[in-house]
Coordinates of C-alpha atoms and ligand atoms in Angstrom, one line a residue:
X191 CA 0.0 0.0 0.0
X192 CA 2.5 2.4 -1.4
X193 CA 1.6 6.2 -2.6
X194 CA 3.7 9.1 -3.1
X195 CA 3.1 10.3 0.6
X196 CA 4.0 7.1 2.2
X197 CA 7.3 7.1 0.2
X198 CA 7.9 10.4 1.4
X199 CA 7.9 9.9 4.7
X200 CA 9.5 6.3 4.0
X201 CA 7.1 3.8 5.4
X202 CA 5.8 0.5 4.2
X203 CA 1.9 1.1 3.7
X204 CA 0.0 4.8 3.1
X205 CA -1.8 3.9 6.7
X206 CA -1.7 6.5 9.0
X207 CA -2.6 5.3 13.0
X208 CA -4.0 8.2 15.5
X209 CA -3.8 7.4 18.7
X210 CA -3.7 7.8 22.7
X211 CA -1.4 5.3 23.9
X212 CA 2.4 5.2 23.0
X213 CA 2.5 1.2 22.7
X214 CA -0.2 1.5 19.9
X215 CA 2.0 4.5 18.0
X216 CA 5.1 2.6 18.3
X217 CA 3.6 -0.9 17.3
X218 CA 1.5 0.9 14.3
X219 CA 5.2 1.9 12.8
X220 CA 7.1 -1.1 13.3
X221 CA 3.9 -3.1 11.9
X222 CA 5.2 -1.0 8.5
X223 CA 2.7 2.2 8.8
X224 CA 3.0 5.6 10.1
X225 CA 1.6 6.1 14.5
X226 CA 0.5 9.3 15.2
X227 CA 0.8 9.7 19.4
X228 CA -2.2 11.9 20.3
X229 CA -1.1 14.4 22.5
X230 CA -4.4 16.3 24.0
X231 CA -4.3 14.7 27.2
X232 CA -0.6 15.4 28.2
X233 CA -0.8 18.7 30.0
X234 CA 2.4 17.7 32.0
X235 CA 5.7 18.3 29.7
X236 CA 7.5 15.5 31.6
X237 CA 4.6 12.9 31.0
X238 CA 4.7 13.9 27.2
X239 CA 8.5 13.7 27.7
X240 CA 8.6 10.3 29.1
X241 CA 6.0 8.8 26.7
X242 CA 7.9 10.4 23.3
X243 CA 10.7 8.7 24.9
X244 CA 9.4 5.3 25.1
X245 CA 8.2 5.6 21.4
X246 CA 11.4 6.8 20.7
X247 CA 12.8 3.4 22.0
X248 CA 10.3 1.1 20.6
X249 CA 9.2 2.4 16.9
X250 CA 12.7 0.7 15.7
X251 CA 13.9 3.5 13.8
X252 CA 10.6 4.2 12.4
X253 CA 8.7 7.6 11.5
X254 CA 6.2 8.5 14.0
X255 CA 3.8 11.9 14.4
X256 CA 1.8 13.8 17.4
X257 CA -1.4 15.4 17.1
X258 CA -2.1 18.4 19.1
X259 CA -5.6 19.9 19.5
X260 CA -5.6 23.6 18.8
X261 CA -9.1 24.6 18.5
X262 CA -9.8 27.4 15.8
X263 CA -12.0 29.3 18.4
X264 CA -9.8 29.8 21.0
X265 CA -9.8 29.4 24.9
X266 CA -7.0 32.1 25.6
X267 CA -7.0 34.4 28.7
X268 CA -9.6 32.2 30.9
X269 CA -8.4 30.0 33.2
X270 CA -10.2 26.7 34.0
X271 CA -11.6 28.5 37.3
X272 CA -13.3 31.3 35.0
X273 CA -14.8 28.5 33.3
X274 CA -16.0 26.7 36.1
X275 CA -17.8 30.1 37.2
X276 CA -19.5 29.7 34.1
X277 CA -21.6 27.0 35.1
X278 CA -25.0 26.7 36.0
X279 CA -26.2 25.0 39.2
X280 CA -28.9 23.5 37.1
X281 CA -26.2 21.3 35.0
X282 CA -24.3 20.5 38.1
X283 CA -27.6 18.8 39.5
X284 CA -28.2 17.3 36.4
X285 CA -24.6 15.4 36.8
X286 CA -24.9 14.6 40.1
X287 CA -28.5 13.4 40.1
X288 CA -27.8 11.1 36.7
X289 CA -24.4 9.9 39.2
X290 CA -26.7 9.4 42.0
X291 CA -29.2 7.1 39.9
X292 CA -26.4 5.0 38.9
X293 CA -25.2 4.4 42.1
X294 CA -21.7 5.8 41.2
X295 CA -19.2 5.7 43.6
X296 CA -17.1 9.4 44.5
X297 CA -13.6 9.3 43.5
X298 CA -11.1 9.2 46.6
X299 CA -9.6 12.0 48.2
X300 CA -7.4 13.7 46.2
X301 CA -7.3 11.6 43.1
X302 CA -7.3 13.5 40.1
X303 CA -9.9 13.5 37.7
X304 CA -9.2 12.5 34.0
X305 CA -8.6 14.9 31.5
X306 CA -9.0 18.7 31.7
X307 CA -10.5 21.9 29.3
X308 CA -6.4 22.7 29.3
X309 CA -5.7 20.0 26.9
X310 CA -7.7 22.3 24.2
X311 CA -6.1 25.0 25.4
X312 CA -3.8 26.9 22.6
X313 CA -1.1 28.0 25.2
X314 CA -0.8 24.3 26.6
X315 CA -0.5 22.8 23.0
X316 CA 2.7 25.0 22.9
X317 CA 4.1 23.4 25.3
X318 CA 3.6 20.4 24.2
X319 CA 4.9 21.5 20.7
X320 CA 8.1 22.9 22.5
X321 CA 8.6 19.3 23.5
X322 CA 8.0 17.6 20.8
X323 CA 10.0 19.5 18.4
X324 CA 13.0 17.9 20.3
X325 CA 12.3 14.8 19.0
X326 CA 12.6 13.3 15.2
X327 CA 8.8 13.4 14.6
X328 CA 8.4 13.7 11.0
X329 CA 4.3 14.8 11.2
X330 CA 2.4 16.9 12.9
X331 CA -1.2 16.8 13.1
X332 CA -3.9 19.2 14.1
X333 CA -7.9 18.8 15.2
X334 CA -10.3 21.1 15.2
X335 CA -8.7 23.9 13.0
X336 CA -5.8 24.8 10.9
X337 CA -2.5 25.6 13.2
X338 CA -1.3 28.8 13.9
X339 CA 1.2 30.3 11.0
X340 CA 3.9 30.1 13.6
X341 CA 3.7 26.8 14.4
X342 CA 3.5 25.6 10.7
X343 CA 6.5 27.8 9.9
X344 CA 8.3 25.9 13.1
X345 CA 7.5 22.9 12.1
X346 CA 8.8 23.3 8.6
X347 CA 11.9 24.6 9.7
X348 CA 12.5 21.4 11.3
X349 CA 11.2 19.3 7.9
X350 CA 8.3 17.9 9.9
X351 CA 5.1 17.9 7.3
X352 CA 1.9 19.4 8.9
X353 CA -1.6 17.8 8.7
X354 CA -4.8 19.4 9.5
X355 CA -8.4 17.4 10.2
X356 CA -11.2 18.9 8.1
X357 CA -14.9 17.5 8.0
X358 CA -15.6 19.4 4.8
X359 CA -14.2 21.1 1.7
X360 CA -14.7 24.4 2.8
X361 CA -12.3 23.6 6.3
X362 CA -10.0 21.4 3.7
X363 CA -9.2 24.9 1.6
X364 CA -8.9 26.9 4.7
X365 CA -6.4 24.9 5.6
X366 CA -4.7 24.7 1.8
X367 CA -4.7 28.4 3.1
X368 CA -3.0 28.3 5.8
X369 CA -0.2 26.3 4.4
X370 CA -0.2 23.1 5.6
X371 CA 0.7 20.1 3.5
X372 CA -1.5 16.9 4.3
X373 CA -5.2 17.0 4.8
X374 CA -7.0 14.4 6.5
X375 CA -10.6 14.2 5.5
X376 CA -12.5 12.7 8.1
X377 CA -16.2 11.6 7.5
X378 CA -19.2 11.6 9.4
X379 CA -19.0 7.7 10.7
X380 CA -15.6 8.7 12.8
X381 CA -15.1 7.9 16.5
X382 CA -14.0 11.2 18.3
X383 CA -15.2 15.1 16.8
X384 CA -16.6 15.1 13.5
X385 CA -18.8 16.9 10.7
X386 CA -22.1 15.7 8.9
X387 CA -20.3 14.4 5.4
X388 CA -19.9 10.9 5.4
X389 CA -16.5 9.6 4.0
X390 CA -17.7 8.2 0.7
X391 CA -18.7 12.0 -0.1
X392 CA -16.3 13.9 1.5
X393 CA -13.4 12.5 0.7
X394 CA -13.1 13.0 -3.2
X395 CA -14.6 16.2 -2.7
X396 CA -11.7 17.2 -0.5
X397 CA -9.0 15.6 -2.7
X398 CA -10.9 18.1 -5.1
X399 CA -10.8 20.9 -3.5
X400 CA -7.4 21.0 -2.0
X401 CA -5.4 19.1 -5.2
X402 CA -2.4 19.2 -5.3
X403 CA -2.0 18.9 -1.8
X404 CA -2.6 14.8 -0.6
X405 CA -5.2 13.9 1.3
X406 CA -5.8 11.1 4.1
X407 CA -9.1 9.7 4.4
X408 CA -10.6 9.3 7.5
X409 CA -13.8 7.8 9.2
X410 CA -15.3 4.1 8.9
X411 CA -12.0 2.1 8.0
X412 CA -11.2 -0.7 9.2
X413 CA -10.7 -3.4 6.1
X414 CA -8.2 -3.4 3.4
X415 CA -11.4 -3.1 1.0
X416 CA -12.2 0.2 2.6
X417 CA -8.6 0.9 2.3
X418 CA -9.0 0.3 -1.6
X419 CA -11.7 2.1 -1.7
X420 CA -10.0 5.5 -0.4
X421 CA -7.3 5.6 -2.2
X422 CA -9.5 4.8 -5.3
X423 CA -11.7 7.9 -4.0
X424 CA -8.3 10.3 -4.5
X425 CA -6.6 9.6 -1.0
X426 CA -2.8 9.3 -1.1
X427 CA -3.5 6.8 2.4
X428 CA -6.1 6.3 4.9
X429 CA -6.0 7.8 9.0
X430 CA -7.5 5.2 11.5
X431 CA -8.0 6.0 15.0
X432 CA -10.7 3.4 16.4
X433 CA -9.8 0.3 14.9
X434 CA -6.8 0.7 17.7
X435 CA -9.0 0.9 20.4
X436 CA -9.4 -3.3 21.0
X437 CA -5.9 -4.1 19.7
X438 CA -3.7 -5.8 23.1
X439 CA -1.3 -3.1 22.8
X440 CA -4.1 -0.9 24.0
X441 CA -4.6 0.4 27.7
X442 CA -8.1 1.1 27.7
X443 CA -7.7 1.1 31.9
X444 CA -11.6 -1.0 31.9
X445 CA -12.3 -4.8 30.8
X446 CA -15.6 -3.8 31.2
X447 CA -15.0 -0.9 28.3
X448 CA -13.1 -3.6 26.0
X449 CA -15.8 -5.8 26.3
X450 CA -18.7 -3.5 25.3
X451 CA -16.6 -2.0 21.9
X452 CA -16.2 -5.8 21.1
X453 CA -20.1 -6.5 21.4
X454 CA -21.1 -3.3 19.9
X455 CA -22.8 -2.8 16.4
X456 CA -21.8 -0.3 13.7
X457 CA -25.3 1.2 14.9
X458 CA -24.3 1.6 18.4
X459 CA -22.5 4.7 18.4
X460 CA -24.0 8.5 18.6
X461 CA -23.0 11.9 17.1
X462 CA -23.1 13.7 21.0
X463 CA -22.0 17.0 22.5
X464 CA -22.1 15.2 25.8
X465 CA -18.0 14.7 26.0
X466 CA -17.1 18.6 24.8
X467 CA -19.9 20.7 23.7
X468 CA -18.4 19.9 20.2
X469 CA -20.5 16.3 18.4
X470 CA -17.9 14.0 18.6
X471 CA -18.9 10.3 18.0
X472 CA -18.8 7.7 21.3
X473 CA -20.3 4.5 22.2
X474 CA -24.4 5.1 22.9
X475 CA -24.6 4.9 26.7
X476 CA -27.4 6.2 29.3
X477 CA -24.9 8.9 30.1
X478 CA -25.2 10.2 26.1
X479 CA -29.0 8.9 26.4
X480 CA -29.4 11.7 29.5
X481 CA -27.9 14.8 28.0
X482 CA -29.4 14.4 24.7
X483 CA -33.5 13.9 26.4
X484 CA -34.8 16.7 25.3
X485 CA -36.7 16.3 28.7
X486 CA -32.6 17.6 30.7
X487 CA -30.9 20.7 30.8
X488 CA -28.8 19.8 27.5
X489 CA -25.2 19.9 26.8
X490 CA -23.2 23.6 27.4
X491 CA -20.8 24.6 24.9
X492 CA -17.0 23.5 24.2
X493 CA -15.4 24.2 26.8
X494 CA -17.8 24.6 29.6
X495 CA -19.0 20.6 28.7
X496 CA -15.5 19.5 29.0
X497 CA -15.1 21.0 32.3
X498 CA -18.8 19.6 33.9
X499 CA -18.5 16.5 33.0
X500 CA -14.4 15.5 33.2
X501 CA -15.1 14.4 37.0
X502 CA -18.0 12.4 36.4
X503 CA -16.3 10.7 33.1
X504 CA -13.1 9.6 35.3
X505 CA -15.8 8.3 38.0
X506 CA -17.9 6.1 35.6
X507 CA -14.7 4.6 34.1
X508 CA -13.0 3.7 37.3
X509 CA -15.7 1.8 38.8
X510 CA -16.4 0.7 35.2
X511 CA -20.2 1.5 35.6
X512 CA -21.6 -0.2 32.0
X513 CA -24.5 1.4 31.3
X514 CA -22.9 4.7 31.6
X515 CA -19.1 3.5 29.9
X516 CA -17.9 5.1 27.0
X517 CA -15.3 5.8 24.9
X518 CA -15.4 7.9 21.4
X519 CA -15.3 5.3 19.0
X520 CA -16.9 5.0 15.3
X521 CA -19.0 3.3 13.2
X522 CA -16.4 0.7 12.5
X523 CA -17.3 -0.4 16.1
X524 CA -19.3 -3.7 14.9
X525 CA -16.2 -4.9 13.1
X526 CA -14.0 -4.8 16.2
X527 CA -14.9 -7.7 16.9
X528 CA -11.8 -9.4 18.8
X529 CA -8.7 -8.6 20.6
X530 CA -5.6 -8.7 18.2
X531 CA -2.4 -7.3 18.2
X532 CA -1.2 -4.1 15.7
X533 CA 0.5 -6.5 13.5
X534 CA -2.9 -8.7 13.4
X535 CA -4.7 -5.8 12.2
X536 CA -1.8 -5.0 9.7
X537 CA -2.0 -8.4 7.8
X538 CA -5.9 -7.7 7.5
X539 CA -5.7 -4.8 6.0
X540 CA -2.8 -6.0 3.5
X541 CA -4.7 -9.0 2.9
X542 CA -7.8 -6.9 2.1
X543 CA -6.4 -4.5 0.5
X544 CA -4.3 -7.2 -2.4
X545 CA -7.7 -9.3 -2.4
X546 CA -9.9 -5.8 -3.2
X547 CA -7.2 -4.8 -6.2
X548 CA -7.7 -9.0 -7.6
X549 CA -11.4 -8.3 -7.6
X550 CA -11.4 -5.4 -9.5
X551 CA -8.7 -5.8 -11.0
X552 CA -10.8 -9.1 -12.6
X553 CA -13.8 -7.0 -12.9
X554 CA -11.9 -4.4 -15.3
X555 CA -10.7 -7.3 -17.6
X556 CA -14.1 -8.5 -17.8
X557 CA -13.3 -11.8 -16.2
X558 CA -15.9 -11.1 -13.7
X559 CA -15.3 -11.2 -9.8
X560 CA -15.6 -14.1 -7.4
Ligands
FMN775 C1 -10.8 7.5 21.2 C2 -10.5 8.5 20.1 C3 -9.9 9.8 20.4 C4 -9.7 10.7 19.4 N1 -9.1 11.9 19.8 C5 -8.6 12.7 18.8 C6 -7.7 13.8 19.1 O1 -7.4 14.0 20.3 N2 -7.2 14.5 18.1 C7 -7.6 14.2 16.7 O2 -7.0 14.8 15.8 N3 -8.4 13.2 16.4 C8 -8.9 12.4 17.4 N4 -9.7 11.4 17.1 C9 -10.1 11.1 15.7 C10 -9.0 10.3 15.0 O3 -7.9 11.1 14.7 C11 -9.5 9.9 13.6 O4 -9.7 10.9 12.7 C12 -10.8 9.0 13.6 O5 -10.7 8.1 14.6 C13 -10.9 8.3 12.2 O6 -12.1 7.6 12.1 P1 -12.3 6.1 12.7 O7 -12.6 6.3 14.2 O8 -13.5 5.6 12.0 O9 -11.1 5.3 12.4 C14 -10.1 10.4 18.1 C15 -10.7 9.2 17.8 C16 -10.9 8.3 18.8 C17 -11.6 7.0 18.4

């Protein structure tokens, strides 16, 4: 699965890997592709430090990215206590009484809940940037807007190629604009924040609208057939982020969790502002089921959301309450269907992709498919 990007940045196959945990970004790059280590949850330099170090040490030599989120509307000059203030009661009920009829458990004294609004937060990606830049990363990725000129002329300046997510053409040229040099098209049936095109549409309009530059699709792969079918939709290589989520390299932190993504349906999952404020796709749970009733208070915006709910999320995933469990995920859920290793998922997709070019290959001669 070789294109002109994937020969650029001198890997194996034009399959790009986003994800949370180093193990999965080093073991996507060895297994031949390219791991992205996403970064949004790092707001300690030294934790982002010691994990860039460990995929240093285990990609073998291989290229590897981060993706930062630096939101286009920015969250500058408030602090997380401003937002708190922001608040209503009437939302903090609404957590605590949707808690309470779960039966879920307080965290203990002291222990820190999950991740914070500072993650989003333009001055905190810097740091994580200042970081980063001191190792060989050869991409770096953006969500939720095109990066800031500086930043893409930094990046440059070290050779490291910048890629941008975009959920329509109009975002994809924006970010033509801006100068970066990889878009990643992501559709509709994505796990994590995403627009209202699905892939099959958006993606060839995005390699339209931005051509020359290549494009990564994004959204509802998981096969080497869907493989074949983005790069015969105009992708130069294809950007998978939940298809990682069951593989044993994973630290998903709940049994419970890996359990429900392995029972779950491609119908299973909801476009829901309950995580952010922003609709980000996730598993269907009660907890989505509550603040999309039009009968509750609703969801606040990015990045009051973030903040109401961070405490309750790290509560419901420690004591691994089910109904309420989630995890963004996509569509391509109901194919993740077993626990296999990065390399597993590697020989599926190579094995799909060769038996996809046979079949059509067969169909264009006229010999028919089988
Ligand atoms: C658990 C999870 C977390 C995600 N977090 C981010 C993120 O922090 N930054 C980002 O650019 N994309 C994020 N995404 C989106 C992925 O980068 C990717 O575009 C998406 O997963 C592709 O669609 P797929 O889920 O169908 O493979 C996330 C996706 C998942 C499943």
């Amino acid at each position: 699965m070789q294109t002109e990007l994937s020969q650029q940045l001198g890997v194996e196959h034009a399959v790009f890997g986003f994800t949370p945990f180093p193990a999965v970004a080093a073991a996507i790059s060895r297994a031949g592709g390219f791991g992205v280590l996403g970064a949004v949850r790092y707001t300690d330099p030294d934790e982002l430090k010691r994990d860039l170090d460990w995929v240093d040490g285990h990609a073998d030599g291989r290229p590897y990215g981060l993706d930062v989120v630096m939101p286009a509307k920015k969250v500058e000059g408030v602090t997380e206590a401003d937002v708190e203030a922001m608040i209503p009661e009437g939302h903090r009920q609404f957590v605590r009484d949707t808690l309470a009829k779960h039966g879920v458990p307080e965290l203990a004294e002291g222990e820190a809940s999950g991740w914070r609004i500072t993650g989003w937060m333009e001055q905190v990606a810097r740091t994580q940037l200042d970081v980063a830049f001191d190792y060989p990363i050869r991409l770096l990725a953006n969500a939720l807007g095109s990066p800031p000129a500086d930043v893409v002329a930094r990046a440059h300046d070290r050779d490291v190629l910048v890629a941008a997510l975009a959920g329509s053409a109009r975002h994809a040229r924006k970010h033509k604009d801006a100068g970066i040099d990889i878009v990643v098209a992501q559709g509709y049936e994505a796990g994590g924040h995403t627009g209202e095109i699905a892939s099959m549409v958006l993606t060839p309009e995005v390699v339209d609208a931005v051509a020359p530059l290549p494009v990564l699709a994004a959204g509802g792969i998981g096969s080497g057939r869907q493989v074949a079918a983005a790069l015969t939709l105009g992708a130069q290589g294809v950007w998978l982020g939940s298809i990682w989520l069951t593989t044993t390299e994973a630290d998903l932190h709940s049994p419970a969790l890996t359990r429900k993504l392995l029972a779950a349906g491609s119908g299973d999952t909801v476009r829901s502002r309950a995580l952010t404020g922003k609709p980000a796709r996730q598993l269907r749970t009660e907890w989505t089921d509550a603040w999309d009733d039009p009968a509750g208070p609703g969801t606040l915006p990015m990045p009051l959301q973030g903040l109401l709910v961070a405490e309750a999320v790290s509560r419901i995933q420690k004591y691994e309450v089910e109904p309420l469990l989630g995890t963004p995920v996509g569509q391509i859920v109901g194919r993740m269907n077993s626990e296999r290793s990065v390399r597993a998922v590697f020989d599926d997709l190579t094995r799909g992709f060769e038996q996809a070019v046979d079949r059509i290959n067969r169909i264009a001669e006229g010999s028919g498919p089988s």
